[in-house]
Amino acid sequence: MAVLDPMGLQTGLFFESAMEIYARVFRELKPRTSAPEMQIEFCKFANADSFIRLDNGRLHVRMSDLLEGAPAPVLEALAYILLGKLYRKEVPRLYSHRYKQYLNRRDVRRQAHLIRQLRGRKFISGPRGEYHDLEELFERLNGQYFGGMLGRPQLGWSRQPSRSMLGHFDPSHNAIIISRIFDRPAVPALALEYVMFHEMLHLRYPVDHAGARRRVHTKEFREAEKQFPRLKEAKEILKRL
Ligand SMILES: [Zn+2]
């Protein structure tokens, strides 16, 4: 069955697991060799690096967990790149191009940036800012909108007052990071409240991995977000930050 993926590639690969992809690419690159035993893992690296090695006839592939939700054609491209490197086979440029294109996607770059911030330096500031306390805010919203039922994740302020990343929920660290731009008296508290509320909804409604693409803001998520009373006003403030 052909499916049109978000990168506009016509492909029938969506039903292959990472393992099946590597086995198929191996057969293509080394048609006369039987495929070795393989171990394929997604690891919590601080960046998008991936590694391959052959150890006692066993193939070990370790990919960044940044790629865990990547479309199959992207994993296929990386399989060509890694196996090509290992066996010194020329790999069609199409694959390196496709892989680079994916890493360049805005959402992927953002996620990579945040992962670097969190894992590279293992830094999460405390919840207390200069003007706002994220813990206090979290618990207030928790009571107001979630019946106090959300477990509190790690809460921290971003290092830089980022405008492009206003807030983020990182499930692998169970952390909500809020841009330091909100820890200023000039920025209305309503904006901070909305961003925190939005990230709390990510805690409540996990990413939907069903189907070909990840759905971060599901229909339920969008519906629940409408509970926020001054939603429009808050979004207006964010636009003018
Ligand atoms: Zn979101």
mmCIF file of C-alpha atoms and ligand atoms in Angstrom:
data_model
loop_
_atom_site.group_PDB
_atom_site.id
_atom_site.type_symbol
_atom_site.label_atom_id
_atom_site.label_comp_id
_atom_site.label_asym_id
_atom_site.label_seq_id
_atom_site.Cartn_x
_atom_site.Cartn_y
_atom_site.Cartn_z
ATOM 1 C CA MET A 1 0.000 0.000 0.000
ATOM 2 C CA ALA A 2 1.438 3.348 -0.975
ATOM 3 C CA VAL A 3 1.142 6.185 1.475
ATOM 4 C CA LEU A 4 2.163 9.755 1.019
ATOM 5 C CA ASP A 5 4.414 10.655 3.923
ATOM 6 C CA PRO A 6 4.931 14.167 5.335
ATOM 7 C CA MET A 7 8.066 14.660 3.266
ATOM 8 C CA GLY A 8 6.139 14.026 0.079
ATOM 9 C CA LEU A 9 7.733 10.672 -0.679
ATOM 10 C CA GLN A 10 5.606 7.977 -2.188
ATOM 11 C CA THR A 11 6.477 4.862 -0.296
ATOM 12 C CA GLY A 12 5.277 1.435 0.601
ATOM 13 C CA LEU A 13 7.637 1.000 3.518
ATOM 14 C CA PHE A 14 5.509 2.028 6.416
ATOM 15 C CA PHE A 15 4.876 -1.410 7.701
ATOM 16 C CA GLU A 16 8.498 -2.421 8.075
ATOM 17 C CA SER A 17 10.132 -2.339 11.471
ATOM 18 C CA ALA A 18 13.599 -0.805 11.822
ATOM 19 C CA MET A 19 14.977 -4.349 11.936
ATOM 20 C CA GLU A 20 13.270 -5.282 8.668
ATOM 21 C CA ILE A 21 14.545 -2.128 7.028
ATOM 22 C CA TYR A 22 18.150 -2.902 7.989
ATOM 23 C CA ALA A 23 17.830 -6.495 6.811
ATOM 24 C CA ARG A 24 16.451 -5.395 3.447
ATOM 25 C CA VAL A 25 19.080 -2.707 2.920
ATOM 26 C CA PHE A 26 21.766 -5.210 3.880
ATOM 27 C CA ARG A 27 20.504 -7.656 1.225
ATOM 28 C CA GLU A 28 20.579 -4.893 -1.323
ATOM 29 C CA LEU A 29 24.145 -3.812 -0.539
ATOM 30 C CA LYS A 30 25.520 -7.332 0.008
ATOM 31 C CA PRO A 31 23.325 -9.661 -2.075
ATOM 32 C CA ARG A 32 25.719 -12.588 -1.831
ATOM 33 C CA THR A 33 26.204 -12.467 1.931
ATOM 34 C CA SER A 34 23.618 -13.712 4.368
ATOM 35 C CA ALA A 35 22.537 -11.025 6.787
ATOM 36 C CA PRO A 36 24.220 -11.139 10.194
ATOM 37 C CA GLU A 37 22.338 -11.116 13.438
ATOM 38 C CA MET A 38 21.351 -7.554 14.213
ATOM 39 C CA GLN A 39 20.734 -5.497 17.270
ATOM 40 C CA ILE A 40 19.044 -2.173 16.711
ATOM 41 C CA GLU A 41 18.539 0.337 19.470
ATOM 42 C CA PHE A 42 17.365 3.882 19.957
ATOM 43 C CA CYS A 43 19.523 5.575 22.576
ATOM 44 C CA LYS A 44 19.303 8.786 24.536
ATOM 45 C CA PHE A 45 22.232 10.567 22.953
ATOM 46 C CA ALA A 46 22.831 14.271 23.391
ATOM 47 C CA ASN A 47 22.681 14.741 19.609
ATOM 48 C CA ALA A 48 21.426 13.088 16.447
ATOM 49 C CA ASP A 49 24.512 10.891 15.965
ATOM 50 C CA SER A 50 24.125 7.254 15.083
ATOM 51 C CA PHE A 51 26.636 4.420 15.227
ATOM 52 C CA ILE A 52 27.151 1.080 13.598
ATOM 53 C CA ARG A 53 29.685 -1.648 14.299
ATOM 54 C CA LEU A 54 30.269 -5.274 13.572
ATOM 55 C CA ASP A 55 31.190 -7.246 16.638
ATOM 56 C CA ASN A 56 31.754 -11.030 16.516
ATOM 57 C CA GLY A 57 29.619 -11.263 13.417
ATOM 58 C CA ARG A 58 26.843 -9.351 15.086
ATOM 59 C CA LEU A 59 25.701 -6.000 13.752
ATOM 60 C CA HIS A 60 25.028 -3.293 16.334
ATOM 61 C CA VAL A 61 23.145 -0.199 15.303
ATOM 62 C CA ARG A 62 22.576 2.579 17.782
ATOM 63 C CA MET A 63 20.458 5.500 16.653
ATOM 64 C CA SER A 64 19.513 8.638 18.500
ATOM 65 C CA ASP A 65 16.047 8.399 20.022
ATOM 66 C CA LEU A 66 15.418 11.650 18.202
ATOM 67 C CA LEU A 67 14.772 9.340 15.244
ATOM 68 C CA GLU A 68 12.410 7.023 17.033
ATOM 69 C CA GLY A 69 9.319 8.647 15.572
ATOM 70 C CA ALA A 70 10.911 9.332 12.201
ATOM 71 C CA PRO A 71 9.073 8.178 9.068
ATOM 72 C CA ALA A 72 10.294 4.843 7.677
ATOM 73 C CA PRO A 73 11.896 6.411 4.570
ATOM 74 C CA VAL A 74 14.155 8.390 6.894
ATOM 75 C CA LEU A 75 15.204 5.265 8.791
ATOM 76 C CA GLU A 76 15.739 3.575 5.437
ATOM 77 C CA ALA A 77 17.996 6.431 4.312
ATOM 78 C CA LEU A 78 20.027 6.173 7.509
ATOM 79 C CA ALA A 79 20.310 2.402 7.064
ATOM 80 C CA TYR A 80 21.870 3.003 3.633
ATOM 81 C CA ILE A 81 24.242 5.595 5.070
ATOM 82 C CA LEU A 82 25.394 3.463 8.023
ATOM 83 C CA LEU A 83 25.625 0.129 6.215
ATOM 84 C CA GLY A 84 27.253 1.853 3.247
ATOM 85 C CA LYS A 85 29.879 3.302 5.549
ATOM 86 C CA LEU A 86 30.501 0.004 7.309
ATOM 87 C CA TYR A 87 30.875 -1.989 4.087
ATOM 88 C CA ARG A 88 32.442 0.813 2.052
ATOM 89 C CA LYS A 89 29.666 0.807 -0.517
ATOM 90 C CA GLU A 90 28.727 3.806 -2.573
ATOM 91 C CA VAL A 91 25.321 4.990 -1.411
ATOM 92 C CA PRO A 92 23.055 6.947 -3.784
ATOM 93 C CA ARG A 93 22.977 10.625 -2.852
ATOM 94 C CA LEU A 94 19.218 10.438 -2.631
ATOM 95 C CA TYR A 95 19.596 8.845 0.789
ATOM 96 C CA SER A 96 21.991 11.279 2.364
ATOM 97 C CA HIS A 97 19.853 14.064 0.967
ATOM 98 C CA ARG A 98 16.655 12.629 2.417
ATOM 99 C CA TYR A 99 18.257 12.120 5.812
ATOM 100 C CA LYS A 100 19.670 15.651 5.937
ATOM 101 C CA GLN A 101 16.346 17.065 4.875
ATOM 102 C CA TYR A 102 14.665 15.372 7.796
ATOM 103 C CA LEU A 103 17.200 16.619 10.334
ATOM 104 C CA ASN A 104 16.632 20.061 8.919
ATOM 105 C CA ARG A 105 12.923 20.027 9.528
ATOM 106 C CA ARG A 106 11.914 22.745 11.912
ATOM 107 C CA ASP A 107 10.332 20.500 14.518
ATOM 108 C CA VAL A 108 13.253 18.074 14.396
ATOM 109 C CA ARG A 109 15.783 20.867 14.799
ATOM 110 C CA ARG A 110 13.889 22.196 17.774
ATOM 111 C CA GLN A 111 13.725 18.823 19.415
ATOM 112 C CA ALA A 112 17.436 18.275 18.754
ATOM 113 C CA HIS A 113 18.209 21.660 20.235
ATOM 114 C CA LEU A 114 16.293 20.919 23.376
ATOM 115 C CA ILE A 115 17.807 17.476 23.762
ATOM 116 C CA ARG A 116 21.258 19.032 23.509
ATOM 117 C CA GLN A 117 20.320 21.532 26.169
ATOM 118 C CA LEU A 118 18.980 18.912 28.495
ATOM 119 C CA ARG A 119 21.339 16.013 27.934
ATOM 120 C CA GLY A 120 24.461 17.687 26.712
ATOM 121 C CA ARG A 121 24.840 19.689 29.858
ATOM 122 C CA LYS A 122 22.336 17.787 31.989
ATOM 123 C CA PHE A 123 21.018 21.109 33.042
ATOM 124 C CA ILE A 124 17.563 21.809 34.346
ATOM 125 C CA SER A 125 17.254 24.980 36.360
ATOM 126 C CA GLY A 126 15.075 24.976 39.423
ATOM 127 C CA PRO A 127 11.419 26.011 39.174
ATOM 128 C CA ARG A 128 11.963 29.300 40.924
ATOM 129 C CA GLY A 129 12.605 32.220 38.614
ATOM 130 C CA GLU A 130 13.159 35.803 39.507
ATOM 131 C CA TYR A 131 9.466 36.707 39.280
ATOM 132 C CA HIS A 132 7.606 33.456 38.899
ATOM 133 C CA ASP A 133 7.701 30.091 40.577
ATOM 134 C CA LEU A 134 6.865 27.324 38.094
ATOM 135 C CA GLU A 135 6.040 24.857 40.837
ATOM 136 C CA GLU A 136 3.484 27.152 42.348
ATOM 137 C CA LEU A 137 2.026 27.854 38.901
ATOM 138 C CA PHE A 138 1.930 24.159 37.994
ATOM 139 C CA GLU A 139 0.040 23.241 41.135
ATOM 140 C CA ARG A 140 -2.414 26.111 40.728
ATOM 141 C CA LEU A 141 -3.259 25.070 37.161
ATOM 142 C CA ASN A 142 -3.258 21.434 38.193
ATOM 143 C CA GLY A 143 -6.014 22.164 40.698
ATOM 144 C CA GLN A 144 -7.908 24.450 38.355
ATOM 145 C CA TYR A 145 -7.964 22.296 35.209
ATOM 146 C CA PHE A 146 -6.830 18.770 36.044
ATOM 147 C CA GLY A 147 -8.495 18.119 39.384
ATOM 148 C CA GLY A 148 -5.003 18.081 40.919
ATOM 149 C CA MET A 149 -4.412 14.736 39.221
ATOM 150 C CA LEU A 150 -1.282 15.441 37.162
ATOM 151 C CA GLY A 151 1.961 14.187 38.630
ATOM 152 C CA ARG A 152 4.450 17.002 38.806
ATOM 153 C CA PRO A 153 7.345 16.616 36.353
ATOM 154 C CA GLN A 154 10.670 18.407 36.648
ATOM 155 C CA LEU A 155 10.097 22.081 36.029
ATOM 156 C CA GLY A 156 12.703 24.504 34.822
ATOM 157 C CA TRP A 157 13.467 27.699 32.981
ATOM 158 C CA SER A 158 15.391 27.674 29.721
ATOM 159 C CA ARG A 159 18.884 29.048 29.889
ATOM 160 C CA GLN A 160 18.208 31.706 27.252
ATOM 161 C CA PRO A 161 15.051 33.813 26.956
ATOM 162 C CA SER A 162 14.059 31.978 23.779
ATOM 163 C CA ARG A 163 11.307 33.300 21.505
ATOM 164 C CA SER A 164 11.241 30.299 19.200
ATOM 165 C CA MET A 165 10.863 27.735 21.994
ATOM 166 C CA LEU A 166 8.392 29.166 24.459
ATOM 167 C CA GLY A 167 7.777 25.958 26.290
ATOM 168 C CA HIS A 168 8.482 22.300 25.899
ATOM 169 C CA PHE A 169 7.514 19.022 27.465
ATOM 170 C CA ASP A 170 10.272 16.441 27.215
ATOM 171 C CA PRO A 171 8.819 13.000 27.930
ATOM 172 C CA SER A 172 12.189 11.267 28.106
ATOM 173 C CA HIS A 173 13.189 13.471 31.039
ATOM 174 C CA ASN A 174 9.658 14.041 32.249
ATOM 175 C CA ALA A 175 10.405 17.748 32.289
ATOM 176 C CA ILE A 176 8.603 20.919 31.334
ATOM 177 C CA ILE A 177 10.952 23.692 30.314
ATOM 178 C CA ILE A 178 9.624 27.230 30.020
ATOM 179 C CA SER A 179 11.393 30.025 28.179
ATOM 180 C CA ARG A 180 12.978 32.525 30.489
ATOM 181 C CA ILE A 181 11.359 35.231 28.414
ATOM 182 C CA PHE A 182 8.311 34.850 30.673
ATOM 183 C CA ASP A 183 10.222 35.563 33.851
ATOM 184 C CA ARG A 184 9.922 39.299 33.382
ATOM 185 C CA PRO A 185 7.488 41.751 34.878
ATOM 186 C CA ALA A 186 6.843 43.289 31.435
ATOM 187 C CA VAL A 187 5.390 40.034 30.079
ATOM 188 C CA PRO A 188 1.821 39.487 31.272
ATOM 189 C CA ALA A 189 1.468 36.473 33.563
ATOM 190 C CA LEU A 190 -1.429 35.291 31.406
ATOM 191 C CA ALA A 191 1.030 34.328 28.650
ATOM 192 C CA LEU A 192 3.120 32.255 31.038
ATOM 193 C CA GLU A 193 -0.019 30.598 32.403
ATOM 194 C CA TYR A 194 -1.144 29.651 28.930
ATOM 195 C CA VAL A 195 2.242 28.208 27.925
ATOM 196 C CA MET A 196 2.412 26.172 31.123
ATOM 197 C CA PHE A 197 -1.170 24.988 30.611
ATOM 198 C CA HIS A 198 -0.305 23.950 27.038
ATOM 199 C CA GLU A 199 2.716 21.946 28.200
ATOM 200 C CA MET A 200 0.648 20.348 30.946
ATOM 201 C CA LEU A 201 -1.769 19.159 28.272
ATOM 202 C CA HIS A 202 1.176 17.389 26.651
ATOM 203 C CA LEU A 203 1.673 15.594 29.922
ATOM 204 C CA ARG A 204 -2.004 14.656 29.965
ATOM 205 C CA TYR A 205 -2.352 13.719 26.259
ATOM 206 C CA PRO A 206 0.675 11.782 25.029
ATOM 207 C CA VAL A 207 1.835 11.858 21.425
ATOM 208 C CA ASP A 208 -0.268 9.665 19.167
ATOM 209 C CA HIS A 209 2.038 7.249 17.346
ATOM 210 C CA ALA A 210 -0.777 5.445 15.558
ATOM 211 C CA GLY A 211 -0.639 5.683 11.786
ATOM 212 C CA ALA A 212 2.154 7.010 9.669
ATOM 213 C CA ARG A 213 2.870 10.262 11.423
ATOM 214 C CA ARG A 214 3.180 11.384 14.987
ATOM 215 C CA ARG A 215 0.353 13.562 16.093
ATOM 216 C CA VAL A 216 1.496 15.867 18.862
ATOM 217 C CA HIS A 217 -1.606 18.020 19.105
ATOM 218 C CA THR A 218 -4.400 15.500 18.878
ATOM 219 C CA LYS A 219 -8.053 16.401 18.528
ATOM 220 C CA GLU A 220 -8.577 15.727 22.235
ATOM 221 C CA PHE A 221 -5.644 17.983 23.009
ATOM 222 C CA ARG A 222 -7.110 20.825 20.963
ATOM 223 C CA GLU A 223 -10.503 20.382 22.573
ATOM 224 C CA ALA A 224 -9.036 20.415 26.069
ATOM 225 C CA GLU A 225 -7.034 23.500 25.274
ATOM 226 C CA LYS A 226 -10.242 25.419 24.674
ATOM 227 C CA GLN A 227 -10.968 25.201 28.407
ATOM 228 C CA PHE A 228 -8.442 27.940 28.924
ATOM 229 C CA PRO A 229 -10.681 30.971 29.377
ATOM 230 C CA ARG A 230 -8.604 33.724 27.796
ATOM 231 C CA LEU A 231 -7.001 31.591 25.100
ATOM 232 C CA LYS A 232 -7.232 34.170 22.315
ATOM 233 C CA GLU A 233 -5.883 36.946 24.466
ATOM 234 C CA ALA A 234 -2.974 34.775 25.606
ATOM 235 C CA LYS A 235 -2.085 33.807 22.049
ATOM 236 C CA GLU A 236 -2.129 37.454 21.054
ATOM 237 C CA ILE A 237 0.457 38.243 23.728
ATOM 238 C CA LEU A 238 2.680 35.433 22.463
ATOM 239 C CA LYS A 239 2.556 36.859 18.959
ATOM 240 C CA ARG A 240 3.816 40.185 20.203
ATOM 241 C CA LEU A 241 6.639 38.864 22.407
HETATM 242 ZN ZN ZN B 1 2.455 21.767 21.939
#
